[in-house]
XYZ file of C-alpha atoms in Angstrom:
553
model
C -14.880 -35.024 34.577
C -14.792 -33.636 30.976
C -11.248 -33.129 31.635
C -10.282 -36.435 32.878
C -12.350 -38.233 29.514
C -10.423 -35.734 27.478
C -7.492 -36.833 28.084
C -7.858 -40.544 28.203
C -8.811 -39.807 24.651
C -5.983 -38.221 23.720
C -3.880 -40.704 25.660
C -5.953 -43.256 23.520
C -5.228 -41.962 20.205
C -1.425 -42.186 20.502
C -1.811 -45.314 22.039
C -0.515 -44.503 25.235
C -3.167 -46.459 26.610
C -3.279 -49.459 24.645
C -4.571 -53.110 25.183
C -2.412 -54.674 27.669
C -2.676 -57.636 30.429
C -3.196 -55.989 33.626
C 0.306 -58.082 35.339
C 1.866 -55.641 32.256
C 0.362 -52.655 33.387
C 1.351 -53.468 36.985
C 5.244 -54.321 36.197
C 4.959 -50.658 34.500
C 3.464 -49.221 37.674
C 5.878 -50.797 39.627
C 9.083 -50.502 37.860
C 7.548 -46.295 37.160
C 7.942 -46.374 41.792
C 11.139 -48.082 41.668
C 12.674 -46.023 39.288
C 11.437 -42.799 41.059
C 8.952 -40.458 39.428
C 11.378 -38.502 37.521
C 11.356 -36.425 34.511
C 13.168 -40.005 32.980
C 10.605 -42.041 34.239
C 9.384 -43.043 30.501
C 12.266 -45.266 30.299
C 11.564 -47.423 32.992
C 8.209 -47.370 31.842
C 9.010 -48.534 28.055
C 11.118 -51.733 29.613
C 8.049 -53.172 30.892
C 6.322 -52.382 28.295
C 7.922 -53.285 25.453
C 11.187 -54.922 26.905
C 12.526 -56.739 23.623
C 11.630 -53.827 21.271
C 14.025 -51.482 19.810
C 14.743 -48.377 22.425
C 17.763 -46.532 20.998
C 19.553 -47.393 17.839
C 22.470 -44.815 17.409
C 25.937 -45.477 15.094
C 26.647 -48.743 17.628
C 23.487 -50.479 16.998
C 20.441 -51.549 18.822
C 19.407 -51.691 22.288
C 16.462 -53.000 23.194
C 14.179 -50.900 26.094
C 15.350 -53.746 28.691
C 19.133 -53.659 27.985
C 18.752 -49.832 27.911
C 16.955 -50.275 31.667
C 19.396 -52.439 32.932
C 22.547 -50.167 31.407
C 21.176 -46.887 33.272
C 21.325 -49.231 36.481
C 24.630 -50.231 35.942
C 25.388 -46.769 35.374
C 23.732 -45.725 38.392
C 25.646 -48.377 40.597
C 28.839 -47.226 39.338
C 28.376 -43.461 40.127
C 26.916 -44.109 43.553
C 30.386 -46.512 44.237
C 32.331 -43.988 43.190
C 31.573 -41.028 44.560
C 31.615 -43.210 47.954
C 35.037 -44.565 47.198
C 35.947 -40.603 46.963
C 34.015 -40.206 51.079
C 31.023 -39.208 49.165
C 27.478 -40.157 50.782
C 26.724 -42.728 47.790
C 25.544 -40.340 44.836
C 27.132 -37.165 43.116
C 25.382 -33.783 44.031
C 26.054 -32.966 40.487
C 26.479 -34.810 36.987
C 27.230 -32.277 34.063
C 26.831 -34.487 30.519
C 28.752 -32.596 27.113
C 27.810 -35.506 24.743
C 26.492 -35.467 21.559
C 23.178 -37.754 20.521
C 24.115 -41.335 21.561
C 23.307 -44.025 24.157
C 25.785 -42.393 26.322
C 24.051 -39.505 27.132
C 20.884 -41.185 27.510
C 22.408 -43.733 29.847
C 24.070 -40.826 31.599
C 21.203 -38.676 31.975
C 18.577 -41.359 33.414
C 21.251 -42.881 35.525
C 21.431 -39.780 37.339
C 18.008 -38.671 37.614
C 17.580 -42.388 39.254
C 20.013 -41.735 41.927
C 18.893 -38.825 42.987
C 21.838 -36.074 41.333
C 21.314 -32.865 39.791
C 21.873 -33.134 35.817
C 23.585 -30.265 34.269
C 23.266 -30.724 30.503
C 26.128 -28.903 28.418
C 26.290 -27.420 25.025
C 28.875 -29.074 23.235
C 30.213 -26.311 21.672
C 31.490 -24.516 24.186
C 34.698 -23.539 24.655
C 36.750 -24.134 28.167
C 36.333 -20.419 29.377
C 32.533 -20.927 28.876
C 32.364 -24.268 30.394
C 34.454 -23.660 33.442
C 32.186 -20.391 34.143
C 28.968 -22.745 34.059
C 30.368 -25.952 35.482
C 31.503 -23.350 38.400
C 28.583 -21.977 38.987
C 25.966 -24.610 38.767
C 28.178 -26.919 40.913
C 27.668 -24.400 43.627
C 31.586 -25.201 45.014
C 30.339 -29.104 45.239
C 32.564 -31.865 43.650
C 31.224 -32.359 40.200
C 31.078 -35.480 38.281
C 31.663 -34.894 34.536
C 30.603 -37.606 31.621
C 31.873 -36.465 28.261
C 32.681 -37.645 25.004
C 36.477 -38.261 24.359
C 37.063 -35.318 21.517
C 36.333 -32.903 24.364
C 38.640 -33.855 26.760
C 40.570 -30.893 25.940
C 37.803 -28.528 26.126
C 36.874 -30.127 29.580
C 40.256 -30.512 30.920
C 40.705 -27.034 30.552
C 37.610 -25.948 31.819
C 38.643 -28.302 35.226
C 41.736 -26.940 35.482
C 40.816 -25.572 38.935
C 38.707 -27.945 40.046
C 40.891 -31.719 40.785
C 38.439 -33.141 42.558
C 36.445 -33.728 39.401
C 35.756 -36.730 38.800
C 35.763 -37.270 35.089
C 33.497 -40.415 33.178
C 34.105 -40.811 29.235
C 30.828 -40.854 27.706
C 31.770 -42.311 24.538
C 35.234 -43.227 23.269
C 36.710 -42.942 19.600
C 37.038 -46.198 19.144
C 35.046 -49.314 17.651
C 33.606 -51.218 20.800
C 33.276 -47.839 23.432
C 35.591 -49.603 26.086
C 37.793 -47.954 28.091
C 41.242 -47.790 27.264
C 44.075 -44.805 26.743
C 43.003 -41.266 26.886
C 45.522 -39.314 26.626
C 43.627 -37.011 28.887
C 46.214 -37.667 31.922
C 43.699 -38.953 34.571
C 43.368 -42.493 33.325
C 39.433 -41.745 32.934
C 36.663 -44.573 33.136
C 34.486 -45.044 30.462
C 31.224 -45.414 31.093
C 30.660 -48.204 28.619
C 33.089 -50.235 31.015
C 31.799 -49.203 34.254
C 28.422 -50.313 32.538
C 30.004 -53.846 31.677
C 31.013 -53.705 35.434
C 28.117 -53.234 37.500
C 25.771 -55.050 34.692
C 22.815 -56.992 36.638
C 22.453 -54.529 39.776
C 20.277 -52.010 40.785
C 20.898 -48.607 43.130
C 20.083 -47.506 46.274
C 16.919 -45.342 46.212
C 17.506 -41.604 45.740
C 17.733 -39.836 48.981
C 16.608 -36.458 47.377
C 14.822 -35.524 44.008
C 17.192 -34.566 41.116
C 17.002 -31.087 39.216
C 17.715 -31.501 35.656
C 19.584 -27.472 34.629
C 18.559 -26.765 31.159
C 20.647 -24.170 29.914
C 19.213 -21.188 28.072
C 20.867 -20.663 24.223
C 22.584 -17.620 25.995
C 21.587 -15.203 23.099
C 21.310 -12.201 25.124
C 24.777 -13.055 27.036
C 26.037 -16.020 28.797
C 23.612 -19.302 28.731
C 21.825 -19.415 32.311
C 20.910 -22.523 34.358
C 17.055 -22.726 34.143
C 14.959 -25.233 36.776
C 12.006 -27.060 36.077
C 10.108 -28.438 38.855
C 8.791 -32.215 38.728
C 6.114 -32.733 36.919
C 5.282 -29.003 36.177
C 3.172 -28.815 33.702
C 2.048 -32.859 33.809
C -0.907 -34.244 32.090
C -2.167 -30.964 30.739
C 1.317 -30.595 28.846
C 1.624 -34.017 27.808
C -2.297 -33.621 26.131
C -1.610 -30.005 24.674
C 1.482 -32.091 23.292
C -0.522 -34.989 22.049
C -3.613 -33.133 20.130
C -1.324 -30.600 18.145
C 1.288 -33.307 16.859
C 0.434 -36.441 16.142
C 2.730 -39.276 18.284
C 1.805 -42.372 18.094
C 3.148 -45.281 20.979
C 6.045 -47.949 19.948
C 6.624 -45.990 16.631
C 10.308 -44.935 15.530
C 11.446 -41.548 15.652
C 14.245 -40.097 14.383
C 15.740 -37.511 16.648
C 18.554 -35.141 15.206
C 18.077 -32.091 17.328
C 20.704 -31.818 20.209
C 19.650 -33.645 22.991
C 21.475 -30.765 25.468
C 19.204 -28.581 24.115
C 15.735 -28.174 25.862
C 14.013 -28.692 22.334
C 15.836 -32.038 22.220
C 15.788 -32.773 25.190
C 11.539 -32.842 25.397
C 11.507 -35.097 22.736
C 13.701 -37.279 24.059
C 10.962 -37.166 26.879
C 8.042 -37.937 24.944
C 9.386 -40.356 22.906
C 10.576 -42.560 25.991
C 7.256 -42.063 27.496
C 5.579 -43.375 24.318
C 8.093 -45.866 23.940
C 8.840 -45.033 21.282
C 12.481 -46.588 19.057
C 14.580 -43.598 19.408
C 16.965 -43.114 16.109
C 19.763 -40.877 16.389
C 23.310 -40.342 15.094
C 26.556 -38.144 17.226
C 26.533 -35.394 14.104
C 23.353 -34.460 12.173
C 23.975 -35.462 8.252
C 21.211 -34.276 5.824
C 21.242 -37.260 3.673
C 21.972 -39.825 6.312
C 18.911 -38.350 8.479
C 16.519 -38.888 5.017
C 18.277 -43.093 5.268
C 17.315 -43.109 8.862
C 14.226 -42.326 8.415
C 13.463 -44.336 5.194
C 16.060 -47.326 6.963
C 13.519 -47.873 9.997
C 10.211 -46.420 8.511
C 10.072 -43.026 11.276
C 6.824 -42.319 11.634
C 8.225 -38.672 13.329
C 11.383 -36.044 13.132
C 12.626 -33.846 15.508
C 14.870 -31.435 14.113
C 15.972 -27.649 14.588
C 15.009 -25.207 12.207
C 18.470 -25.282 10.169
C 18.560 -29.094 9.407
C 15.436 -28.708 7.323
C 17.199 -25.812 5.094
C 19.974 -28.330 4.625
C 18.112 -31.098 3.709
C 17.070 -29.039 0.872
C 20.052 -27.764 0.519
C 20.703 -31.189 -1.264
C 20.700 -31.705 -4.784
C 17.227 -32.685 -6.184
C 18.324 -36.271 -7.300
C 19.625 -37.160 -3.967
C 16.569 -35.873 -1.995
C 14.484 -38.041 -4.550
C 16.213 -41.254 -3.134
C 14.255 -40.732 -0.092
C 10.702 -40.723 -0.186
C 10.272 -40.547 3.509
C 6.758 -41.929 2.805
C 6.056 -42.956 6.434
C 6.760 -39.424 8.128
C 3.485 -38.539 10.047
C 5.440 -35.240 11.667
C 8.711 -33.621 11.494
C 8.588 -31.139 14.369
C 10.952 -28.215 14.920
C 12.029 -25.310 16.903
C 14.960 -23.148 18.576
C 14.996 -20.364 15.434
C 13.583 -19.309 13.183
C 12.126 -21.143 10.012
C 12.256 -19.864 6.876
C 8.878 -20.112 5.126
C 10.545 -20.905 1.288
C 12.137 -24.063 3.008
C 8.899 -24.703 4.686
C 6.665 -24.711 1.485
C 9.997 -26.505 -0.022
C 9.747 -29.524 2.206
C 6.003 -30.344 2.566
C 6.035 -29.944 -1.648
C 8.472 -32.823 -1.509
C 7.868 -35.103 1.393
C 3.925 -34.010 2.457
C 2.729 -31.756 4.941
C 4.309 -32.896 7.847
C 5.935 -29.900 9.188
C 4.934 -29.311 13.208
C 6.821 -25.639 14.100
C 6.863 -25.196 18.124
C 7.724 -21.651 19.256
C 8.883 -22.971 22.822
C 11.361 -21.094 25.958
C 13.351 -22.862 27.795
C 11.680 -20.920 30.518
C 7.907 -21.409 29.167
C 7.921 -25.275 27.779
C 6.118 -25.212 24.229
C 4.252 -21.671 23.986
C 2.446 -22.668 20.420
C 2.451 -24.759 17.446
C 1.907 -24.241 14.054
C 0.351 -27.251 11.839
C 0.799 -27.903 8.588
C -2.488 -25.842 7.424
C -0.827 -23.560 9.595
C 2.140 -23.240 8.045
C -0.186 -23.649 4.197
C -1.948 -20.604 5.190
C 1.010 -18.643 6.802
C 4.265 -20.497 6.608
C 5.942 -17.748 8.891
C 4.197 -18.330 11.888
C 4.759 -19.770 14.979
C 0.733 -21.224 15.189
C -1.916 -20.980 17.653
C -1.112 -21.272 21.923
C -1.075 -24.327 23.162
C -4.278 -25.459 25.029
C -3.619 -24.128 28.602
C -1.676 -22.083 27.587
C -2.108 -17.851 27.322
C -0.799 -15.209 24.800
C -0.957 -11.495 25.133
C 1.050 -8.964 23.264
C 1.760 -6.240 25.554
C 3.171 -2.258 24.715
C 5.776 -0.764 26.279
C 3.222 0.283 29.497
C 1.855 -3.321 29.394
C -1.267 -2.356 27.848
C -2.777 -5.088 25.846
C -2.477 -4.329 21.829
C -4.944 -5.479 19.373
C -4.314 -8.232 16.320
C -1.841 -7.212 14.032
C -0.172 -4.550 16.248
C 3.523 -5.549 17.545
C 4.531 -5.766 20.995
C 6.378 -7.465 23.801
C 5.096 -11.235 23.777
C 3.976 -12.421 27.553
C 2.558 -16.025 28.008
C 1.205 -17.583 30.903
C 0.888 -21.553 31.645
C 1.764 -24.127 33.744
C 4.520 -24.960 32.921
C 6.553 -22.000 33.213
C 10.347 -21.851 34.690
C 11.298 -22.394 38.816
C 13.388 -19.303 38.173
C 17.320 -19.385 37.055
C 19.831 -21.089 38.999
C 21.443 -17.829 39.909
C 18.548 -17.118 41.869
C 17.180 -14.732 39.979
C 13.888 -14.843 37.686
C 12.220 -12.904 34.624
C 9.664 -10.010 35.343
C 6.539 -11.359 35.388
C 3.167 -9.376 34.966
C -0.082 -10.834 36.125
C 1.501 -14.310 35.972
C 2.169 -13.533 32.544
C 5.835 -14.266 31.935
C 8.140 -12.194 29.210
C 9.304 -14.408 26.402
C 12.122 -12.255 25.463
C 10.283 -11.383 21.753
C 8.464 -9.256 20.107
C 5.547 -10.272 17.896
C 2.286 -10.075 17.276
C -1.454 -12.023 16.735
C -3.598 -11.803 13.632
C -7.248 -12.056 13.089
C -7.333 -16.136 13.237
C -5.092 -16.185 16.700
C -1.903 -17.103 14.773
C 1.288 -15.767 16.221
C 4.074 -14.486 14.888
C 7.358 -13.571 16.122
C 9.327 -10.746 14.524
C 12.257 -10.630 16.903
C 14.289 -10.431 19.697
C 12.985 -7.194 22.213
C 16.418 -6.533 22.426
C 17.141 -7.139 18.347
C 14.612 -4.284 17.527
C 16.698 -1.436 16.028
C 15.662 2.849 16.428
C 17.330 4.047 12.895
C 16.548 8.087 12.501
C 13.928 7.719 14.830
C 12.453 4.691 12.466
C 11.602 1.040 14.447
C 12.752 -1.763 12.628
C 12.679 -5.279 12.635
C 15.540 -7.303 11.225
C 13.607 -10.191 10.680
C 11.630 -8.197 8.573
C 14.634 -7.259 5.782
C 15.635 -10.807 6.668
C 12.741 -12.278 4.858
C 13.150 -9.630 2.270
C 16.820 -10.803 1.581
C 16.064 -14.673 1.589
C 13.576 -13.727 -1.040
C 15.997 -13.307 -3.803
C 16.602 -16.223 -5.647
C 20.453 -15.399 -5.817
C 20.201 -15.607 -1.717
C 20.245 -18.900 0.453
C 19.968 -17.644 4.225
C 20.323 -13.920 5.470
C 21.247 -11.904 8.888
C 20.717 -8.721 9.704
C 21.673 -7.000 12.795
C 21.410 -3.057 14.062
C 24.943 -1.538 14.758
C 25.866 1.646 16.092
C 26.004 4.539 13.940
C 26.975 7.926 14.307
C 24.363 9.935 12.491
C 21.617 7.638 12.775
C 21.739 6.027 16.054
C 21.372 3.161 15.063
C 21.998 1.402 11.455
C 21.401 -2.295 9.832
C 24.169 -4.232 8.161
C 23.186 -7.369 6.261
C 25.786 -10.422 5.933
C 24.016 -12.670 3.087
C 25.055 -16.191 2.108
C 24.584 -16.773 -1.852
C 23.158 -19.569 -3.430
C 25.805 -22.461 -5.042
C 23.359 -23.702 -7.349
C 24.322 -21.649 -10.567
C 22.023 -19.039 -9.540
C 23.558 -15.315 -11.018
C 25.413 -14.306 -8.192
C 23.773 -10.748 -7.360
C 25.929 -7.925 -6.279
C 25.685 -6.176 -2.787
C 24.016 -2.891 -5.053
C 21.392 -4.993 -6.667
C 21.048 -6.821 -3.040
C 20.412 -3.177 -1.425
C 17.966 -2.231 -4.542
C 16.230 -5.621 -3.882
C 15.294 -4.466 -0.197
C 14.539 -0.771 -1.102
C 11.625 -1.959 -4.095
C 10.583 -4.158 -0.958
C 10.172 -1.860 2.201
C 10.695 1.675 3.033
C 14.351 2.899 2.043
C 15.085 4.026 5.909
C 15.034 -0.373 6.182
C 17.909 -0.674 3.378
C 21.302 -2.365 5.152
C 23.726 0.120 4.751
C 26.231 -2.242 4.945
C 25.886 -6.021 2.934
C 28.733 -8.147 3.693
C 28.786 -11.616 1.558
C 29.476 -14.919 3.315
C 30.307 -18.230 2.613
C 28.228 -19.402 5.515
C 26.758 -17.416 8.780
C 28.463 -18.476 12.235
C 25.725 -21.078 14.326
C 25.384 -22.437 17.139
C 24.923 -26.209 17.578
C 21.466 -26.016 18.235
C 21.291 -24.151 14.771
C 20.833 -20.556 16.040
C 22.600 -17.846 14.273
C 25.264 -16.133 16.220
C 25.149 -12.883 16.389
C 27.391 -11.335 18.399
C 30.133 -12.687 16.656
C 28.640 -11.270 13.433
C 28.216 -8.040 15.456
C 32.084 -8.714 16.402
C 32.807 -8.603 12.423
């Protein structure tokens, strides 16, 4: 019972539960079986609720939550009558979506899920070699349906090469109005703003199956794997752990620039449909256009990855100043690291605001850090979610004590189905591996210090990277640093540092004084024997440093 009236308070508070006539909360109800109980189901949801409200305003303009309802029916239509014009049974086994943050891939995505097909969500930056290997194995050998934006087509074209029965859907075109039109791709491909216009006013046939949705890992310890999530794993216990840490409040905007592909972005897309909440976004994240966005509609919340804050301070003091960003409640991250000067930087300037989610694409959200968090210790990753378990485990799976570095191992509900391959991660007492190595101090904080595999034996010394990282992105002559261990002779194993200096006027240091900055810092067997300057380090599009091409260097 204490359960159940804890969570109607929390649902409460963020106004999830809100004053409504009852024929409102039935149309919900109703519209929530029609639509199917899916992962997307906060969409249908919202159109009842709210129906003339703002639901997604993106570079096209606004569309309210009924419009957006109707357009993911259309949508849904149109791929069940076309995969049945190609002797299909009526919906695509699989839709893979490579588009960037736009109606597009929302309308793709919940279209899908409605009709019952599996949603593969793709990183848009991968190349075709990476794709095809993906798209080929998560379609299993089926026909796949692929929606993607027009400035891939070469990407996916090549990727397709060997599969023509493909079918191909543009998910936004580089024009003004998003019809259909010329390509150039060679297959005269539909747009799916004019199969939209097309099927506009009908609804599909109910789902003869429950759709996966394949969130793909960030691939940092080799290629990006498919990873399952079960209906509803997790449910109300992960939508209240959500709920009390960060604080989301129903029907107010939100400005989402994380990749939507990316299981960080994705979430939040999630949450903010189930709150109805106006969902802000633009194709290509812009520091200073994010700050207008969110001043433009008054954003009560951000969703970003760790990177986009460092370049929103990366902008010059007057310009940041234009932006007062006075109605941010939270700007949430995660995906990478943060780096705690940026952190301090940010609250200083726009309040303390700052929600930092150590999640897993495997594990949902493993902790949070608040802002008096992030005051107190503005490297950590924050206290476990409710539900949710922490241990830091040695090498024998022993349990270690506070401030003693191990293996991280979490256990909730809503861990991972297992990969797509089949396979799964070693799991312990139902205590799954994160994949890092960190530690818990005194007040239950966590904090992560690396990759297990990123951990380094030089001369029979453990080290950390992070840890000459930090040291690195102390120096005021030093914007961002990455440090990596690379084979070595002598040693084993050796670091080597590639820096990125500051273009603010600071005195540029030189690699020596860089090197004698780390060794009046931490033991001298931690100095990078090799520091290699940058103009910028190599990312991913969900912000993550990447490494192995550094390591390729």
């Amino acid at each position: 019972m204490a359960d159940h009236l804890g969570l109607l308070a929390t649902l409460w508070r963020s106004r999830l539960i809100a004053p409504m006539r009852p024929d409102r909360y039935l149309r919900m109800g109703a519209a929530m079986r029609r639509a199917g109980l899916t992962a997307t189901v906060g969409f249908a949801a919202a159109a009842q609720r709210c129906p003339d409200r703002p639901g997604v305003i993106d570079e096209r303009g606004t569309l309210t939550w009924k419009q957006l309802d109707d357009r993911c029916d259309a949508l849904a239509v149109a791929l069940q009558e076309l995969n049945s014009q190609d002797g299909g049974a009526g919906s695509p086994a699989t839709v893979a979506v490579m588009c960037r943050n736009h109606r597009g891939f929302i309308e793709a995505l919940v279209a899908s899920n409605r009709i019952g097909a599996d949603v593969l969500l793709l990183n848009t930056s991968f190349a075709g070699p990476a794709l095809a290997e993906v798209i080929d194995r998560e379609g299993a050998g089926r026909p796949i349906t692929v929606i993607y934006d027009q400035e891939f087509t070469a990407t996916v074209e090549r990727a397709l090469q060997n599969a023509p029965d493909a079918v191909r859907i543009l998910g936004w075109v580089d024009n003004d109005t998003g019809a259909s039109g010329a390509t150039g791709d060679g297959h005269d491909t539909p747009a799916l703003e004019s199969m939209i216009d097309t099927h506009l006013g009908r609804r599909p046939h109910p789902a003869a199956r429950a759709s996966d949705i394949i969130l793909l890992t960030s691939g940092t310890t080799g290629t990006p794997k498919g990873a399952k999530r079960s209906e509803g794993s997790g449910g109300a216990a992960d939508l209240k752990s959500v709920l009390d840490r960060i604080p989301w409040r129903a029907e107010e905007p939100i400005v989402i620039a994380a990749p939507m592909f990316h299981a960080w972005g994705f979430s939040q897309l999630l949450f903010a449909a189930l709150l109805a909440c106006p969902i802000v976004t633009r194709r290509k994240f812009d520091p200073e256009a994010t700050l207008a966005l969110i001043e433009k509609y008054r954003a009560t919340g951000l969703v970003v990855v760790p990177v986009m804050f460092d370049r929103i301070m990366d902008l010059p003091a007057d310009v940041r100043g234009r932006y007062s960003c006075r109605s941010l409640r939270f700007a949430t991250a995660s995906g990478s690291r943060m780096r705690p000067d940026v952190v301090t930087a940010f609250m200083d300037q726009f309040g303390d605001v700052i929600y930092n989610n150590y999640n897993a694409t495997e594990a949902g959200m493993i902790a949070t850090a608040t802002p008096t968090d992030l005051r107190a210790a503005p490297d950590t990753a924050g206290r476990p979610a409710d539900g949710t378990e922490v241990r830091i485990l040695d090498a024998d799976l022993r349990e270690l004590p506070a401030g003693e570095v191990g293996q991280i191992f979490v256990r909730s509900s809503t861990l991972f189905d297992g990969y797509t391959s089949g396979s799964t991660k070693e799991f312990h007492q139902g205590f799954m591996p994160s994949g890092d190595m960190g530690y818990l101090d005194g007040a239950g904080r966590l904090f992560v210090v690396g990759r297990d595999d990123e951990m380094i034996v030089s001369g029979g010394e453990n080290v950390y990277p992070i840890e000459v990282e930090r040291v690195l992105a102390a120096h005021p002559g030093v914007a961002e640093a990455a440090v990596l261990g690379v084979d070595d002779d002598d040693y084993g194993q050796r670091l080597a540092a590639w820096v990125v200096l500051r273009g603010d006027g600071s005195a540029a240091p030189s690699v020596d004084e860089l090197k004698q900055h780390v060794r009046d810092n931490l033991a001298n067997y931690k100095v990078p024997r090799d520091v290699t300057i940058l103009p910028e380090l190599p990312r991913s599009s969900t912000g993550k440093i990447l490494r192995s091409e550094l390591r390729g260097r």
